[in-house]
Amino acid sequence: MNRVIGIRRHPLKSAAAELVTEAFIGKHGLDGDRTWTCLDADGTIGSAKQPRLWGTLLDVKAFFQPAQGDTPGTVHIEAPGAAPALAGTAEADKAVSAWLGRPVRLTRSAPQQLKRHHWWPDEPGMIPDWAADKTPGDDDIVTAGHDAEGGRFFDYGPVHLVTTGALERLSAEHGREVDPTRFRPNLILDLPEDPEPGQRIAIGPDAVLEVAIPTPRCVIPSLAHGDALADRALLKTLAAHHRIDVPAFGRATCFGLYANVLAVGTVTIGDRVTAAAQ
C-alpha cells in the first residue's frame, strides 16, 4: 500500500528542514511552512539559490510551534554556535547575522518589491528555456515568489512532493543514493511513479492535492545539507536524465512536483496515498 514516508516543513526559507511526524495541510500549504525569510541589507530576501551569499543558511534550524488557543504560532531559530531564539526578536537576527557573516533581519512581511539573488548554474542543461538569455555562472537578481494571502515565501506551489520511485531511479542514474533532503520536499510519498500534472492525490482521510507542474531545479540539490555532503556531479545527472517539457513554460531540468491543495487535512507518517488516474 502506498503511504506517506516523510513530512518536512521549512519555517524559515532556505533554512534546514524540520522533520515532523504529522502536519496540517491548509489552503496555503503545511502549517508553518516558509512563513519567515531573511531580509538582507540590499532589500532582497535570502535564498540558497545564490549559495555564495546564502548557502550556509541551510545549516540554520527552524522549529514551528503551532498556535494553541489564543496563543499564535511561533518559530524558534537555532543558528550554529548560538542559543535558540524566537524569530522576530533581536536575538534571532543577531544569531543568524553572526552565522552568515553580515547583518540580516528575519521577517514575515514581504517587501513591496520582492527580489532575491540567483546564481545560474554553469552545468550544461541547468538553465530553463524561459531563462535562455541568462549566462551560465552569472549572479542575477530576480523576482521572488510570495503568497500574499497566506503569507508564505514559496517559489511556486504551496506543497512540494517527491516520490520514492523517482528517487530510486535518480539514485541508479547517479550511481549512489540521493538523499531527498537535497530537494527540500514537504512530503515524500511512496509511489512507484510521479503523478502527472492534473492528477489528484488523496492523502489520509481528508487531504487532497492536485499536481501542478514538475519542479524546475537550481543549484540547491548539489549543496551540502547536513549529513548530505556537497555533490556538484548531481547537477550533471539531473541535466542528463531529467530535462523535460514543463507545460506552458518550456524545457527545464526538473525533479519533484509542485501541488495545489484541493481539500485540507492533517497528514501523518504512514497515511495511505492514492493517486487518481487522469
Tab-separated table of C-alpha atoms in Angstrom:
chain	number	residue	atom	x	y	z
A	1	MET	CA	0.000	0.000	0.000
A	2	ASN	CA	1.328	3.464	-0.941
A	3	ARG	CA	1.966	5.672	2.068
A	4	VAL	CA	3.491	8.923	3.332
A	5	ILE	CA	7.043	8.168	4.438
A	6	GLY	CA	8.321	11.694	5.110
A	7	ILE	CA	6.877	15.061	6.221
A	8	ARG	CA	9.062	18.153	6.292
A	9	ARG	CA	8.450	21.830	6.706
A	10	HIS	CA	10.760	24.822	6.364
A	11	PRO	CA	9.582	27.574	8.743
A	12	LEU	CA	12.454	29.822	7.596
A	13	LYS	CA	13.016	29.972	3.840
A	14	SER	CA	16.292	28.243	2.837
A	15	ALA	CA	16.974	27.028	6.383
A	16	ALA	CA	17.214	23.344	7.276
A	17	ALA	CA	14.102	21.189	7.073
A	18	GLU	CA	12.130	20.376	10.203
A	19	LEU	CA	11.224	16.674	10.151
A	20	VAL	CA	7.814	16.001	11.712
A	21	THR	CA	5.510	13.012	12.067
A	22	GLU	CA	2.324	14.928	11.235
A	23	ALA	CA	1.273	18.313	9.908
A	24	PHE	CA	-1.897	20.126	8.953
A	25	ILE	CA	-2.102	20.964	5.250
A	26	GLY	CA	-4.194	24.068	4.758
A	27	LYS	CA	-5.085	26.003	1.639
A	28	HIS	CA	-1.636	27.637	1.659
A	29	GLY	CA	0.410	24.510	2.402
A	30	LEU	CA	1.768	22.897	5.553
A	31	ASP	CA	1.008	24.838	8.709
A	32	GLY	CA	4.093	26.947	9.488
A	33	ASP	CA	5.911	26.243	6.229
A	34	ARG	CA	8.025	29.071	4.742
A	35	THR	CA	6.393	31.759	6.837
A	36	TRP	CA	9.675	33.564	7.629
A	37	THR	CA	12.532	34.763	5.465
A	38	CYS	CA	15.818	36.635	5.878
A	39	LEU	CA	15.868	40.216	4.628
A	40	ASP	CA	19.290	41.407	3.512
A	41	ALA	CA	20.665	44.943	3.738
A	42	ASP	CA	20.104	45.414	-0.011
A	43	GLY	CA	16.378	44.667	0.385
A	44	THR	CA	16.499	41.187	-1.171
A	45	ILE	CA	15.335	38.059	0.637
A	46	GLY	CA	17.523	35.093	1.442
A	47	SER	CA	17.676	32.081	-0.849
A	48	ALA	CA	20.341	29.387	-1.175
A	49	LYS	CA	19.778	29.642	-4.927
A	50	GLN	CA	22.703	32.063	-4.579
A	51	PRO	CA	24.996	29.856	-2.485
A	52	ARG	CA	27.827	32.385	-2.263
A	53	LEU	CA	25.557	34.587	-0.155
A	54	TRP	CA	23.109	32.148	1.385
A	55	GLY	CA	24.486	28.589	1.202
A	56	THR	CA	25.246	28.440	4.934
A	57	LEU	CA	21.640	29.341	5.749
A	58	LEU	CA	20.953	25.647	5.058
A	59	ASP	CA	22.725	24.937	8.389
A	60	VAL	CA	20.341	27.109	10.398
A	61	LYS	CA	17.492	25.204	12.065
A	62	ALA	CA	13.946	26.469	12.498
A	63	PHE	CA	11.147	24.884	14.529
A	64	PHE	CA	7.461	25.756	14.286
A	65	GLN	CA	5.199	25.674	17.329
A	66	PRO	CA	1.549	25.628	16.196
A	67	ALA	CA	-0.962	28.055	17.657
A	68	GLN	CA	-2.686	26.915	20.846
A	69	GLY	CA	-5.929	28.614	21.766
A	70	ASP	CA	-5.354	32.364	21.708
A	71	THR	CA	-1.568	31.913	21.534
A	72	PRO	CA	-0.328	32.391	17.952
A	73	GLY	CA	2.125	30.022	16.322
A	74	THR	CA	5.812	30.770	16.805
A	75	VAL	CA	9.112	29.845	15.153
A	76	HIS	CA	12.334	29.280	17.066
A	77	ILE	CA	15.677	29.670	15.312
A	78	GLU	CA	18.890	27.786	16.069
A	79	ALA	CA	21.993	29.104	14.302
A	80	PRO	CA	25.162	27.031	14.787
A	81	GLY	CA	27.013	28.108	17.909
A	82	ALA	CA	24.164	30.284	19.193
A	83	ALA	CA	21.380	29.773	21.708
A	84	PRO	CA	17.852	29.200	20.369
A	85	ALA	CA	15.925	32.432	19.803
A	86	LEU	CA	12.410	33.404	18.826
A	87	ALA	CA	12.020	34.565	15.219
A	88	GLY	CA	11.200	38.249	15.146
A	89	THR	CA	13.498	39.146	18.029
A	90	ALA	CA	16.840	40.947	18.019
A	91	GLU	CA	18.436	37.785	19.432
A	92	ALA	CA	17.396	35.709	16.420
A	93	ASP	CA	18.556	38.399	13.977
A	94	LYS	CA	21.906	38.621	15.761
A	95	ALA	CA	22.441	34.849	15.757
A	96	VAL	CA	21.660	34.399	12.063
A	97	SER	CA	23.658	37.512	11.107
A	98	ALA	CA	26.698	36.217	13.001
A	99	TRP	CA	26.454	32.851	11.259
A	100	LEU	CA	26.068	34.370	7.790
A	101	GLY	CA	28.734	36.992	8.416
A	102	ARG	CA	26.616	40.033	7.543
A	103	PRO	CA	23.595	41.830	9.006
A	104	VAL	CA	20.185	40.361	8.146
A	105	ARG	CA	16.729	40.648	9.649
A	106	LEU	CA	14.167	37.869	9.918
A	107	THR	CA	10.740	38.928	8.731
A	108	ARG	CA	7.249	37.623	7.987
A	109	SER	CA	6.399	40.698	5.925
A	110	ALA	CA	7.260	40.764	2.236
A	111	PRO	CA	8.998	43.890	0.904
A	112	GLN	CA	6.976	45.829	-1.670
A	113	GLN	CA	9.463	44.790	-4.359
A	114	LEU	CA	10.188	41.147	-3.529
A	115	LYS	CA	13.561	40.213	-5.026
A	116	ARG	CA	16.252	37.626	-4.403
A	117	HIS	CA	19.718	36.811	-5.688
A	118	HIS	CA	20.002	33.846	-8.052
A	119	TRP	CA	23.063	32.041	-9.366
A	120	TRP	CA	22.619	30.444	-12.791
A	121	PRO	CA	24.367	27.050	-12.717
A	122	ASP	CA	27.174	26.577	-15.227
A	123	GLU	CA	26.397	22.873	-15.734
A	124	PRO	CA	25.005	22.485	-19.299
A	125	GLY	CA	21.258	21.882	-19.306
A	126	MET	CA	20.539	23.525	-15.949
A	127	ILE	CA	19.188	26.798	-17.344
A	128	PRO	CA	15.500	26.517	-18.344
A	129	ASP	CA	14.152	27.664	-21.686
A	130	TRP	CA	12.419	30.673	-20.109
A	131	ALA	CA	15.817	31.961	-18.950
A	132	ALA	CA	17.698	31.202	-22.168
A	133	ASP	CA	19.088	34.752	-22.243
A	134	LYS	CA	20.908	34.202	-18.923
A	135	THR	CA	24.631	33.493	-18.773
A	136	PRO	CA	25.755	30.293	-17.005
A	137	GLY	CA	27.747	31.108	-13.877
A	138	ASP	CA	26.305	34.611	-13.504
A	139	ASP	CA	24.699	36.163	-10.450
A	140	ASP	CA	21.305	37.759	-11.026
A	141	ILE	CA	18.536	39.479	-9.080
A	142	VAL	CA	15.113	38.062	-9.883
A	143	THR	CA	11.528	38.447	-8.680
A	144	ALA	CA	10.809	36.161	-5.720
A	145	GLY	CA	7.657	34.146	-5.190
A	146	HIS	CA	5.236	35.067	-2.409
A	147	ASP	CA	1.729	34.001	-1.473
A	148	ALA	CA	0.464	37.309	-0.129
A	149	GLU	CA	-2.860	35.892	1.086
A	150	GLY	CA	-1.218	33.067	3.007
A	151	GLY	CA	1.958	34.937	3.962
A	152	ARG	CA	4.225	32.246	2.505
A	153	PHE	CA	7.599	32.636	0.804
A	154	PHE	CA	7.388	29.688	-1.563
A	155	ASP	CA	8.655	29.734	-5.124
A	156	TYR	CA	5.622	28.336	-6.947
A	157	GLY	CA	3.188	25.809	-5.469
A	158	PRO	CA	2.147	25.572	-1.816
A	159	VAL	CA	3.185	21.908	-1.467
A	160	HIS	CA	6.311	20.249	-2.853
A	161	LEU	CA	6.417	16.468	-3.352
A	162	VAL	CA	8.945	13.797	-4.253
A	163	THR	CA	8.236	10.101	-4.779
A	164	THR	CA	10.253	7.033	-3.858
A	165	GLY	CA	10.062	5.737	-7.418
A	166	ALA	CA	11.687	8.860	-8.845
A	167	LEU	CA	14.323	8.876	-6.080
A	168	GLU	CA	15.245	5.251	-6.769
A	169	ARG	CA	15.674	5.914	-10.491
A	170	LEU	CA	17.736	9.044	-9.841
A	171	SER	CA	19.983	7.140	-7.421
A	172	ALA	CA	20.553	4.466	-10.080
A	173	GLU	CA	21.341	7.112	-12.699
A	174	HIS	CA	23.721	8.870	-10.304
A	175	GLY	CA	25.487	5.699	-9.172
A	176	ARG	CA	24.815	6.322	-5.464
A	177	GLU	CA	21.877	7.005	-3.186
A	178	VAL	CA	20.472	10.518	-3.396
A	179	ASP	CA	19.144	11.975	-0.160
A	180	PRO	CA	15.647	13.500	-0.657
A	181	THR	CA	16.690	16.345	1.678
A	182	ARG	CA	18.534	17.857	-1.300
A	183	PHE	CA	15.185	18.649	-2.967
A	184	ARG	CA	13.552	20.242	0.084
A	185	PRO	CA	10.184	18.482	-0.265
A	186	ASN	CA	7.245	18.861	2.075
A	187	LEU	CA	6.091	15.279	1.514
A	188	ILE	CA	7.915	12.117	0.485
A	189	LEU	CA	5.367	9.727	-0.988
A	190	ASP	CA	5.870	6.009	-1.500
A	191	LEU	CA	4.693	5.927	-5.104
A	192	PRO	CA	6.322	3.997	-7.959
A	193	GLU	CA	5.874	6.875	-10.442
A	194	ASP	CA	5.474	10.635	-10.319
A	195	PRO	CA	1.832	11.592	-10.892
A	196	GLU	CA	1.238	13.771	-13.943
A	197	PRO	CA	0.077	17.417	-13.851
A	198	GLY	CA	-3.662	17.462	-13.249
A	199	GLN	CA	-3.708	14.205	-11.287
A	200	ARG	CA	-5.202	14.262	-7.820
A	201	ILE	CA	-3.517	12.716	-4.785
A	202	ALA	CA	-5.596	11.750	-1.756
A	203	ILE	CA	-3.596	11.582	1.480
A	204	GLY	CA	-5.052	10.153	4.666
A	205	PRO	CA	-8.732	10.664	5.452
A	206	ASP	CA	-9.102	14.272	4.289
A	207	ALA	CA	-6.275	15.954	2.342
A	208	VAL	CA	-6.413	16.076	-1.452
A	209	LEU	CA	-3.719	17.643	-3.652
A	210	GLU	CA	-3.618	18.304	-7.374
A	211	VAL	CA	-0.284	18.159	-9.189
A	212	ALA	CA	0.522	21.489	-10.852
A	213	ILE	CA	3.904	21.199	-12.603
A	214	PRO	CA	7.225	19.364	-12.288
A	215	THR	CA	9.699	21.294	-10.135
A	216	PRO	CA	12.481	23.082	-12.069
A	217	ARG	CA	15.806	22.591	-10.324
A	218	CYS	CA	18.535	25.086	-9.461
A	219	VAL	CA	21.921	24.696	-7.763
A	220	ILE	CA	20.444	23.799	-4.339
A	221	PRO	CA	20.374	19.976	-4.752
A	222	SER	CA	24.163	19.989	-5.213
A	223	LEU	CA	24.856	21.893	-1.974
A	224	ALA	CA	25.626	20.374	1.420
A	225	HIS	CA	22.512	19.688	3.508
A	226	GLY	CA	23.545	18.478	6.960
A	227	ASP	CA	24.883	14.940	6.579
A	228	ALA	CA	24.368	15.082	2.798
A	229	LEU	CA	27.676	16.477	1.568
A	230	ALA	CA	28.061	18.783	-1.402
A	231	ASP	CA	27.695	16.859	-4.666
A	232	ARG	CA	28.270	19.012	-7.731
A	233	ALA	CA	28.043	15.962	-10.022
A	234	LEU	CA	24.354	15.634	-9.169
A	235	LEU	CA	23.575	18.588	-11.445
A	236	LYS	CA	25.123	16.719	-14.362
A	237	THR	CA	22.987	13.665	-13.617
A	238	LEU	CA	19.828	15.734	-13.331
A	239	ALA	CA	20.512	17.607	-16.576
A	240	ALA	CA	21.304	14.389	-18.428
A	241	HIS	CA	18.203	12.456	-17.365
A	242	HIS	CA	15.565	14.920	-16.169
A	243	ARG	CA	15.329	17.745	-18.690
A	244	ILE	CA	11.698	17.698	-19.772
A	245	ASP	CA	8.927	19.864	-21.187
A	246	VAL	CA	7.149	21.824	-18.465
A	247	PRO	CA	3.596	22.615	-19.636
A	248	ALA	CA	3.180	26.303	-20.571
A	249	PHE	CA	6.807	27.088	-19.707
A	250	GLY	CA	9.237	25.138	-21.920
A	251	ARG	CA	12.056	22.702	-21.278
A	252	ALA	CA	13.807	22.592	-17.914
A	253	THR	CA	15.695	20.198	-15.696
A	254	CYS	CA	13.124	19.050	-13.150
A	255	PHE	CA	12.763	16.770	-10.164
A	256	GLY	CA	9.781	16.571	-7.840
A	257	LEU	CA	6.360	18.129	-8.198
A	258	TYR	CA	4.540	21.264	-7.099
A	259	ALA	CA	0.955	20.681	-5.999
A	260	ASN	CA	-2.062	22.763	-5.057
A	261	VAL	CA	-4.412	21.976	-2.173
A	262	LEU	CA	-7.952	20.943	-3.072
A	263	ALA	CA	-9.004	19.677	0.363
A	264	VAL	CA	-7.307	20.440	3.663
A	265	GLY	CA	-6.496	17.976	6.411
A	266	THR	CA	-3.908	16.582	8.778
A	267	VAL	CA	-1.382	14.185	7.266
A	268	THR	CA	0.630	11.682	9.289
A	269	ILE	CA	3.566	9.407	8.569
A	270	GLY	CA	2.069	6.126	7.359
A	271	ASP	CA	-1.078	7.674	5.900
A	272	ARG	CA	-2.397	5.980	2.794
A	273	VAL	CA	-1.715	7.755	-0.508
A	274	THR	CA	-3.868	7.286	-3.601
A	275	ALA	CA	-3.007	8.884	-6.944
A	276	ALA	CA	-6.159	9.006	-9.076
A	277	ALA	CA	-5.881	8.260	-12.794
A	278	GLN	CA	-6.364	11.246	-15.114
